Every structure is written in C-alpha cells, then in structure tokens.
PDB file of C-alpha atoms in Angstrom:
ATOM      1  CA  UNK B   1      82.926 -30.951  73.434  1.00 73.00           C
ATOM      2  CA  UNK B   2      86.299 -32.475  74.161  1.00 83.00           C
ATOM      3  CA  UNK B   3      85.966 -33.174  77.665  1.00 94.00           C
ATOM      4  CA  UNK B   4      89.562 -33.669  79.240  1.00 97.00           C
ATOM      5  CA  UNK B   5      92.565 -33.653  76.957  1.00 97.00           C
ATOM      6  CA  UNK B   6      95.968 -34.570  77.803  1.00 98.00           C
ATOM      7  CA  UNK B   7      99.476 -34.005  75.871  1.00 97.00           C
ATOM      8  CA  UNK B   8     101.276 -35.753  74.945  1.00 97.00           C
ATOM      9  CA  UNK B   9     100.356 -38.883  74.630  1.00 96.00           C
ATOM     10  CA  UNK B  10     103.824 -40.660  75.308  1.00 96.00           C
ATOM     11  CA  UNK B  11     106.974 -39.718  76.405  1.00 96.00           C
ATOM     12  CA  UNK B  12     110.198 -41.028  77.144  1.00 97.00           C
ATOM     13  CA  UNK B  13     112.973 -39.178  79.162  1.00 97.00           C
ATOM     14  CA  UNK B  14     116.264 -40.074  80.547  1.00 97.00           C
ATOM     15  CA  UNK B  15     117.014 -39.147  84.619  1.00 97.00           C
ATOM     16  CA  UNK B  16     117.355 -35.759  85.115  1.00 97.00           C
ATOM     17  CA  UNK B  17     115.316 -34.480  82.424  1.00 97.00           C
ATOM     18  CA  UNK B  18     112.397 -31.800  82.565  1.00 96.00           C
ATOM     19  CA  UNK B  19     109.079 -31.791  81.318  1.00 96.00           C
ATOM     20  CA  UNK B  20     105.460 -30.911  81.642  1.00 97.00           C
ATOM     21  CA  UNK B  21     102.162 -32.928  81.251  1.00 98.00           C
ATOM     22  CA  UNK B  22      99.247 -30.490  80.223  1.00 97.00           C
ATOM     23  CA  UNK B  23      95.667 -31.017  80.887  1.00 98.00           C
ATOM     24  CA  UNK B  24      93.068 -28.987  79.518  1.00 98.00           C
ATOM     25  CA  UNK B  25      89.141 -29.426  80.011  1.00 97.00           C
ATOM     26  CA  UNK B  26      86.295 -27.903  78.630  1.00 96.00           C
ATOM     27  CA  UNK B  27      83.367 -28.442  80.808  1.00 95.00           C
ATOM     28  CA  UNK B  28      83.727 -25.309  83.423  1.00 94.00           C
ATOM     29  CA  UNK B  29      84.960 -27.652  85.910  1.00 93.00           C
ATOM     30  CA  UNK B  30      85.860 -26.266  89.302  1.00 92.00           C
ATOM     31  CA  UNK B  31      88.095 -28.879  90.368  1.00 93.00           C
ATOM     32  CA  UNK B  32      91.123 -30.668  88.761  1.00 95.00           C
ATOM     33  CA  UNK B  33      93.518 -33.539  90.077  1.00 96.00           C
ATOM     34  CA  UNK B  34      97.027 -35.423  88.745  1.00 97.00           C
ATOM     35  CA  UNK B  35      96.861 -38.841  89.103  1.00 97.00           C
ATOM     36  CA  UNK B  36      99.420 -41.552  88.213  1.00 97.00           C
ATOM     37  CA  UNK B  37      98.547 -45.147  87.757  1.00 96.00           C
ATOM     38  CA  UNK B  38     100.973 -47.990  88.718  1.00 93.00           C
ATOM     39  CA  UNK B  39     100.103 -51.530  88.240  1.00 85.00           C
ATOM     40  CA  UNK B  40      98.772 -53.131  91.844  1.00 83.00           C
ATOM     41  CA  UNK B  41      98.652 -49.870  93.172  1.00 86.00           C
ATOM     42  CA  UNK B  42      95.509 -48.360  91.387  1.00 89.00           C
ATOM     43  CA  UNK B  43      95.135 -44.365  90.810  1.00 95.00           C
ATOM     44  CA  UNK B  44      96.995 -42.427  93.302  1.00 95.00           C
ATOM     45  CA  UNK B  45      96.378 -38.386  94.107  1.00 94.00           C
ATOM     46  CA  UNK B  46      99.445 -36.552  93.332  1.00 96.00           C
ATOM     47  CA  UNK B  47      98.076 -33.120  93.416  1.00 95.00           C
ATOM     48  CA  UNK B  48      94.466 -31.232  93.050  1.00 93.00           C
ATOM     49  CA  UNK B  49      93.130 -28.004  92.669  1.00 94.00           C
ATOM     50  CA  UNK B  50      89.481 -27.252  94.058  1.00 89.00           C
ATOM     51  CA  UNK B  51      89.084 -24.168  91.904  1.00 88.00           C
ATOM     52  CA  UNK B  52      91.157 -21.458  90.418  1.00 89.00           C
ATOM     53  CA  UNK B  53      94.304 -19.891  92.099  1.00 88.00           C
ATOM     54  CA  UNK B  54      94.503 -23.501  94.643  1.00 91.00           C
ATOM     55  CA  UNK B  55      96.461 -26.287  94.191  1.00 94.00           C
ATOM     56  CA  UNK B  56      96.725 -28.764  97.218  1.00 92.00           C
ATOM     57  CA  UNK B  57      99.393 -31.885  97.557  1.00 93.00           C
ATOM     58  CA  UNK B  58      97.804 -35.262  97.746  1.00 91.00           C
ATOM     59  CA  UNK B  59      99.003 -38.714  98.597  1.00 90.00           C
ATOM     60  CA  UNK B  60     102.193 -38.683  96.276  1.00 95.00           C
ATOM     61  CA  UNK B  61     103.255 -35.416  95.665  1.00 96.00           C
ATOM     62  CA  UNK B  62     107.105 -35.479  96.029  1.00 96.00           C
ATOM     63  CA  UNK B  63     108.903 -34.655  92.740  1.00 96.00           C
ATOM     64  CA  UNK B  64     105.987 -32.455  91.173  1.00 97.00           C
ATOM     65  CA  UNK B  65     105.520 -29.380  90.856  1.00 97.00           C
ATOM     66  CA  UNK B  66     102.024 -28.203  89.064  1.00 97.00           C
ATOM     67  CA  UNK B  67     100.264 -24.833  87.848  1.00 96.00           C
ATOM     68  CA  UNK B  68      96.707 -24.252  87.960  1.00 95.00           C
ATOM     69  CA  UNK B  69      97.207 -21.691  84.929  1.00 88.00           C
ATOM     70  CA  UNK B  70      93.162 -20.673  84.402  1.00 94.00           C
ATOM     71  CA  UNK B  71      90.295 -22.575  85.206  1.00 95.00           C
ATOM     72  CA  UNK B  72      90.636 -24.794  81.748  1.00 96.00           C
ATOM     73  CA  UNK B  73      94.386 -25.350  82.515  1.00 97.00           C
ATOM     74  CA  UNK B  74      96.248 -27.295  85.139  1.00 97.00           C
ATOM     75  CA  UNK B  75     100.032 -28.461  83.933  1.00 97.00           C
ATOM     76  CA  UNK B  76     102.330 -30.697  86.173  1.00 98.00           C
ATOM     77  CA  UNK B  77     105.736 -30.762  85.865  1.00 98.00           C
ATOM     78  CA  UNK B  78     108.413 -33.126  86.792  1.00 97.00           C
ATOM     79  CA  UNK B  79     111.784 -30.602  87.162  1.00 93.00           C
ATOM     80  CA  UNK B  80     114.492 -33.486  87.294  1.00 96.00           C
ATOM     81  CA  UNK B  81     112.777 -36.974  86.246  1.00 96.00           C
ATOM     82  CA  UNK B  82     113.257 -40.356  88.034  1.00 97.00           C
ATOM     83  CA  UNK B  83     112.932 -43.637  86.866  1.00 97.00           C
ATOM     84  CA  UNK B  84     110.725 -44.174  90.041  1.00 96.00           C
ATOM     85  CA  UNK B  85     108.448 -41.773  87.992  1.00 97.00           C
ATOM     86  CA  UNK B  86     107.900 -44.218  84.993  1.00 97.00           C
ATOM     87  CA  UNK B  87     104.082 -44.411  85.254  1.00 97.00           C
ATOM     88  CA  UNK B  88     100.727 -43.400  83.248  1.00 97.00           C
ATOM     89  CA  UNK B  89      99.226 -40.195  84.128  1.00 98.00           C
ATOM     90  CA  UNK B  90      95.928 -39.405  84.395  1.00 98.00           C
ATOM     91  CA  UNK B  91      94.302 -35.433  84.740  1.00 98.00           C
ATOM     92  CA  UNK B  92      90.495 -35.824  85.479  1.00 97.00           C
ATOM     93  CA  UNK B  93      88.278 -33.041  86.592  1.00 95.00           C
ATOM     94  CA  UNK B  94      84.787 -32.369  88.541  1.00 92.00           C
ATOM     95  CA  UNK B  95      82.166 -30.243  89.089  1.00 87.00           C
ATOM     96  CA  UNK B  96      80.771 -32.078  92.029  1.00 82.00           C
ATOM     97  CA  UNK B  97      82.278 -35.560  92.877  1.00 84.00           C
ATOM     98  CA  UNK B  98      82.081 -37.749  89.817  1.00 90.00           C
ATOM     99  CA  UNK B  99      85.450 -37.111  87.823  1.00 93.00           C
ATOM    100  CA  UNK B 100      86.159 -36.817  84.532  1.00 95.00           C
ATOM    101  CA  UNK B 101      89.592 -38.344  83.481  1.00 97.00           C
ATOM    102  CA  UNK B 102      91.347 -37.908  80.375  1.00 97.00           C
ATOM    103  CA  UNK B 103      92.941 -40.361  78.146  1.00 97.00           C
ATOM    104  CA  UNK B 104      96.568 -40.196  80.085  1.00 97.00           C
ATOM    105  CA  UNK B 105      99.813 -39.734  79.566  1.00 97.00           C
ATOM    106  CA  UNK B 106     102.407 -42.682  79.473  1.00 97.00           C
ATOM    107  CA  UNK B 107     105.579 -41.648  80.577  1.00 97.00           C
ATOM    108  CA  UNK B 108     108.973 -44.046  80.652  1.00 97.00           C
ATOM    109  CA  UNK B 109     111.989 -42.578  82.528  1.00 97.00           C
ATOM    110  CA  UNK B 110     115.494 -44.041  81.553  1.00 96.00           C
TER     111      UNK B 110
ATOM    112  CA  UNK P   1      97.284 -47.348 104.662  1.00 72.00           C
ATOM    113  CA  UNK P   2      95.276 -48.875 102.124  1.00 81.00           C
ATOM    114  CA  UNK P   3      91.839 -47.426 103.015  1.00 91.00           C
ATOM    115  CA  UNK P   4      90.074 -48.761  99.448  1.00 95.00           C
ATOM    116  CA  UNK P   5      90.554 -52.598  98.884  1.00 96.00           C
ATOM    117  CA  UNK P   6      89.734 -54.416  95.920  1.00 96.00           C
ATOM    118  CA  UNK P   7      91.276 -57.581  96.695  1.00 91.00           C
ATOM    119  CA  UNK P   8      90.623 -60.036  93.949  1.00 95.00           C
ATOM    120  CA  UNK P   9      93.305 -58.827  91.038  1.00 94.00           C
ATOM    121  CA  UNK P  10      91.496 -60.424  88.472  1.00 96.00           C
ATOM    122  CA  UNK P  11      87.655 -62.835  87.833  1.00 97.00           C
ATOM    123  CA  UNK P  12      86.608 -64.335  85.163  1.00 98.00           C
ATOM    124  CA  UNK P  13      83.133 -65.219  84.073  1.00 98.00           C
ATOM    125  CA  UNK P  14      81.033 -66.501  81.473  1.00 98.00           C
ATOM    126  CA  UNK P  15      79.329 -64.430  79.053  1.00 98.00           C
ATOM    127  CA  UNK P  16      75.383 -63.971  80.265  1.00 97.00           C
ATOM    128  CA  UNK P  17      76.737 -64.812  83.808  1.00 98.00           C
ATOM    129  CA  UNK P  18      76.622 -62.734  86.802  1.00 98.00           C
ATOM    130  CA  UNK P  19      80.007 -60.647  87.588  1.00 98.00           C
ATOM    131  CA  UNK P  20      80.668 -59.746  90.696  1.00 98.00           C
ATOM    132  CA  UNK P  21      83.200 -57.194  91.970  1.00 98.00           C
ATOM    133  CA  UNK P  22      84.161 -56.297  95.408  1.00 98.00           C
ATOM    134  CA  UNK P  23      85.466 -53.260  97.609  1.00 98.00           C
ATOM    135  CA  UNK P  24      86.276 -52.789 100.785  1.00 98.00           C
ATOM    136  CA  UNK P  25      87.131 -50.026 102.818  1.00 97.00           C
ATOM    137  CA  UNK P  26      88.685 -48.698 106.230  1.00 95.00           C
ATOM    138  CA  UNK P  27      87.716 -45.503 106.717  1.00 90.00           C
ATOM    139  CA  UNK P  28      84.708 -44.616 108.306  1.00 90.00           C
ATOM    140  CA  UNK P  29      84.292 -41.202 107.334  1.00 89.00           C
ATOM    141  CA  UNK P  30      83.855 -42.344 103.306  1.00 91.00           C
ATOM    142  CA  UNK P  31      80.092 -41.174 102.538  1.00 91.00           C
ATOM    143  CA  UNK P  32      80.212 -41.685  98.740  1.00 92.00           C
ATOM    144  CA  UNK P  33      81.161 -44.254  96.676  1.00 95.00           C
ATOM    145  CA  UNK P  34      82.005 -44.796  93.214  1.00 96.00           C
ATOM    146  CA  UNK P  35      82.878 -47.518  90.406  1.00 98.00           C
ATOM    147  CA  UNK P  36      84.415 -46.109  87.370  1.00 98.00           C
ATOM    148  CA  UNK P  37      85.815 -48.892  84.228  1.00 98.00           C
ATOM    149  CA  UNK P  38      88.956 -48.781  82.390  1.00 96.00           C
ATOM    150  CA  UNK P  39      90.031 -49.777  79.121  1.00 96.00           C
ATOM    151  CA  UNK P  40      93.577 -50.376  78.112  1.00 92.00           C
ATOM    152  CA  UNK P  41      94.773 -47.035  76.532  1.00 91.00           C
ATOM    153  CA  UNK P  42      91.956 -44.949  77.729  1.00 95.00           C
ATOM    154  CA  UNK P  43      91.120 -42.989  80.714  1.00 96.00           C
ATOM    155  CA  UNK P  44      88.678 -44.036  83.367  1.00 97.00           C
ATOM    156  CA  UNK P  45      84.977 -43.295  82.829  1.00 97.00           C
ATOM    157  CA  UNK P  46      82.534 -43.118  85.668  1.00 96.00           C
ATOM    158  CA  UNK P  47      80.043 -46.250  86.090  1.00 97.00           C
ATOM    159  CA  UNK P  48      77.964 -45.986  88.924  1.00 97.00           C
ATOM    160  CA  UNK P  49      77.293 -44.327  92.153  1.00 95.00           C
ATOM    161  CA  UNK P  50      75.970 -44.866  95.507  1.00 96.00           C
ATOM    162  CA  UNK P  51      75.210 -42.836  98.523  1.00 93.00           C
ATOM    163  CA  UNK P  52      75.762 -43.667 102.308  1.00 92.00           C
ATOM    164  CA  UNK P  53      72.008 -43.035 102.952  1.00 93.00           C
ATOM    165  CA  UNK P  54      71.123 -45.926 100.299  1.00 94.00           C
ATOM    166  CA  UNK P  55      72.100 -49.869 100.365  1.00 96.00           C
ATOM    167  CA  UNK P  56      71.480 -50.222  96.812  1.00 97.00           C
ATOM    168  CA  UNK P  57      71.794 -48.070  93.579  1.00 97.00           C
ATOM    169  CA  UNK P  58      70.574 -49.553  90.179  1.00 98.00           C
ATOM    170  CA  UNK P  59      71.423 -48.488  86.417  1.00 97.00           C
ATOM    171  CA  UNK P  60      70.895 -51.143  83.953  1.00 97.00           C
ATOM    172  CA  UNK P  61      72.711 -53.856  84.269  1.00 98.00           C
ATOM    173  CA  UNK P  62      74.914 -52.470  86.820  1.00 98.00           C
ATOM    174  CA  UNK P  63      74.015 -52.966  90.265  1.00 98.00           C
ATOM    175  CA  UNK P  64      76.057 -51.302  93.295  1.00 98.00           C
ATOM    176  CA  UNK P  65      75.451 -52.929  97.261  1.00 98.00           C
ATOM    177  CA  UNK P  66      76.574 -50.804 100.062  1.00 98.00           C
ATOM    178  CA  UNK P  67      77.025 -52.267 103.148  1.00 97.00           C
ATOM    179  CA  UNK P  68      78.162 -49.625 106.304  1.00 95.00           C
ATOM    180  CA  UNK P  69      78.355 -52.038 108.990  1.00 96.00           C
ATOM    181  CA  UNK P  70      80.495 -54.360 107.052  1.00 97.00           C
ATOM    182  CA  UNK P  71      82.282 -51.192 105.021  1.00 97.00           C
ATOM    183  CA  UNK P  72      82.008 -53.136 101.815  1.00 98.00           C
ATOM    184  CA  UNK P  73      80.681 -52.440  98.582  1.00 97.00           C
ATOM    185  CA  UNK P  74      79.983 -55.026  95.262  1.00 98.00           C
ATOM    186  CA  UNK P  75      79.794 -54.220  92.180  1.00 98.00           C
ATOM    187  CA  UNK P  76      76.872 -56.831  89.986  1.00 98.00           C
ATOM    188  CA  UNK P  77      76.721 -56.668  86.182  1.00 98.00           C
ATOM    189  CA  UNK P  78      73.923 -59.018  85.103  1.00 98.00           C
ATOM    190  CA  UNK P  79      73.931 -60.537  82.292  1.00 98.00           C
ATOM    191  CA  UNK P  80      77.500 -60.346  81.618  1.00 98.00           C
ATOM    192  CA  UNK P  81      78.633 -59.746  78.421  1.00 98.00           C
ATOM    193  CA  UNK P  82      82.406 -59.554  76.369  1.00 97.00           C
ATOM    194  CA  UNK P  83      82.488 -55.941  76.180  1.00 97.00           C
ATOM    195  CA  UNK P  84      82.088 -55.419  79.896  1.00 98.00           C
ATOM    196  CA  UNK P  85      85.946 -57.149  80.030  1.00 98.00           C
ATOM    197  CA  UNK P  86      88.370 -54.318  81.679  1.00 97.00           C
ATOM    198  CA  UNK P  87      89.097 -52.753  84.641  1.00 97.00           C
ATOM    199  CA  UNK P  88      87.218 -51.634  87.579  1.00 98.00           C
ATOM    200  CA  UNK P  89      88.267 -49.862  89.682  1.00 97.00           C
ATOM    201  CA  UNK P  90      85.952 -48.946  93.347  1.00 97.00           C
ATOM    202  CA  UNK P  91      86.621 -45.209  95.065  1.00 96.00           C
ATOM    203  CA  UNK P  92      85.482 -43.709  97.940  1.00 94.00           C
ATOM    204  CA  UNK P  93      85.537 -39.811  98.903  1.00 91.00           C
ATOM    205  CA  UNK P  94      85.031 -38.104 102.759  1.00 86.00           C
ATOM    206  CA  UNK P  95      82.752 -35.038 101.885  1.00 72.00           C
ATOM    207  CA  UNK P  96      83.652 -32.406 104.519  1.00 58.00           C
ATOM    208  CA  UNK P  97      83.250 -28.481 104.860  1.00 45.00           C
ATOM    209  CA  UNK P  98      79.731 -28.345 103.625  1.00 47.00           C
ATOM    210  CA  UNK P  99      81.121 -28.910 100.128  1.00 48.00           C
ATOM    211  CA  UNK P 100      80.642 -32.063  98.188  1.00 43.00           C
ATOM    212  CA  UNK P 101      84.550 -31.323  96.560  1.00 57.00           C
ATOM    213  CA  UNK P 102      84.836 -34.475  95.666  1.00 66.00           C
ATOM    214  CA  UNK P 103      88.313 -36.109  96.543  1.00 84.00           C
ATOM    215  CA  UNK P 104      88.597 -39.747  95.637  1.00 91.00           C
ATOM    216  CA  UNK P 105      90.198 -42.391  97.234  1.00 92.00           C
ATOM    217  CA  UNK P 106      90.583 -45.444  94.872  1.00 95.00           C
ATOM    218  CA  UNK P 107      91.398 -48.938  95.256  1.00 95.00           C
ATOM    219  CA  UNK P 108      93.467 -51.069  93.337  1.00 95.00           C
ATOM    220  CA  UNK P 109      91.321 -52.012  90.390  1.00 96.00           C
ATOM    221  CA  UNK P 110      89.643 -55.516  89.343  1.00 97.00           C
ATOM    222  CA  UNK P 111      90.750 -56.665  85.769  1.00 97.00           C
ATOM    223  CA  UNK P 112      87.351 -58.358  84.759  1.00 98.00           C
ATOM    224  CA  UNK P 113      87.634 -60.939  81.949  1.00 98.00           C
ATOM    225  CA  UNK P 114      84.050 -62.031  80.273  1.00 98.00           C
ATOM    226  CA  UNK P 115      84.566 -64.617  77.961  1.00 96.00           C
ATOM    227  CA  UNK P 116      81.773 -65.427  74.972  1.00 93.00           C
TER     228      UNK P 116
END
C-alpha cells in the first residue's frame, strides 16, 4: 500500500518550459488536491477534484492546468513555467476530511 | 486574507518540556480543525483532530484546545521529546452541502525545535 506517490521527485526548468507533476494514490480516495508550499506562506490550494470527472480552482490557480485522468490519477501541468512557480508541490488526497499528502515535488524554475 | 494564523515562525523547548503551538483563525464558518507535522523532504502527515462540538481532543501526548469564542486553537505535546522537532502546520475546513468534502485551509506552519 503506497499511499500517495508523486513524480518526479525534482525538477529544474528554464522559463517557458512545459511539464507535468503526476500524482497517483492507492487508497480509493474520492477527493484529490495540488498544493504548493512556499516558505512563510504555508500550503496553498491550487486546484482539487472532489471525485472523478471534477476538478475545481482553488486559492492559486493561475498558470495550471490539471487532469483528473481516473480516480487513482490527477496530473497538473504548468504549460509555460515561471520563475514565480519555483516552489515544492504537494498532491494529497481524502476520503473524508483528513488528507493524505505525498512526498512532493521540488520544482526550481530558471 | 489570511483566515489560518500561526503566528510564532518558530519555538523552542526543552526535551521532556511542554510544547505549545498556536492557531488562530478568522473565519467563522471553520467547523473542523486539524494539525498535521512535517519533516524536511517529506510530505505532511495528519496529527490530530478536533471537532467544533468539542473543546478538547486527546491522543497521546498530543493534546488539541479549541476555543470558538476566541477562534483559536493550541496544539500541547507533553513530554516533549527530539523527534517531535519539525513543522506544524494548523488547518481549518468549512463543511458545507451536507458533505464533509473536506477542503483545508492551512496556516503558515510552526517550525518546532526540541532540543535533548
């Protein structure tokens, strides 16, 4: 039992570049969320999806996209990275309304 | 808007001491509230719980006050000890349309320091 899994681990990109984060959890969660960490500012809701075939736009959403693929999957993708979008990532999901977060993603834009 | 406020950045303690942690929040419409703990390089992993309808929720050495009149919350780990040192971070969620869906809120995390 994995729990949540995230790839990859690290990343670096220069502005302008694509790419997607993938999360993947094995615990017949509903609900998923993309989060991204910044020091002094906590974990921040970037987008969610209560259950298959939903995704919703939280509190930072602007310059991601994401894809709720099945109910294991749900990918976000930056299409044309910023350095304002250097940050860890973090995909957790739920059942009810503990979450369950993965290990994250850290991600440096040049 | 900052409606989840942990304002101490950091505390230290001394191992076998007590720790405690605090949250505060605006909105009024929170009904659940949550403490998870974070360790450098890993995700965050779910502490401890409490209910609107309680003041109090108890697990071990983990103790979580709720206070709705004041809309503040504390975090007490009793005795203290080195591997409790990381992050905490307090988060709230609104439950609404009869589901308990489960959006968090969080604030901006409490690096915790326990030294031996």
């Amino acid at each position: 039992n994995a729990g949540v899994t995230q790839t990859p681990k690290f990343q670096v990109l220069k502005t302008g570049q694509s790419m997607t984060l993938q999360c993947a959890q094995d615990m017949n969660h509903n609900s998923m969320y993309w989060y991204r960490q910044d020091p002094g500012m906590g974990l921040r809701l970037i987008y969610y999806s209560a259950s298959e075939g939903t995704t919703d736009k939280g509190e930072v959403p602007n310059g991601y996209n994401v894809s709720r693929l099945n109910k294991r999957e749900f990918s976000l993708r930056l299409e044309s990275a910023a350095p304002s979008q250097t940050s860890v990532y973090f995909c957790a999901s739920s059942w009810g309304t503990e979450q369950f977060f993965g290990p994250g993603t850290r991600l440096t834009v040049l | 808007d900052q409606q989840v406020k942990q304002n101490s950045p950091s505390l230290s303690v001394q191992e076998g001491r007590i720790s405690i942690l605090n949250c505060d929040y605006t909105n009024s419409m929170f009904d659940y509230f949550l403490w998870y703990k974070k360790y450098p390089a890993e995700g965050p992993t779910f502490l401890i719980s409490i209910s609107s309808i309680k003041d109090k929720n108890e697990d071990g050495r983990f103790t979580v006050f709720l206070n709705k009149s004041a809309k503040h919350l504390s975090l007490h780990i009793v005795p203290s000890q080195p591997g409790d040192s990381a992050v905490y971070f307090c988060a709230a969620s609104a439950r609404w349309g009869g589901t308990s869906y489960g959006k968090l809120t969080f604030g901006q995390g409490t690096i915790l320091t326990v030294h031996p």
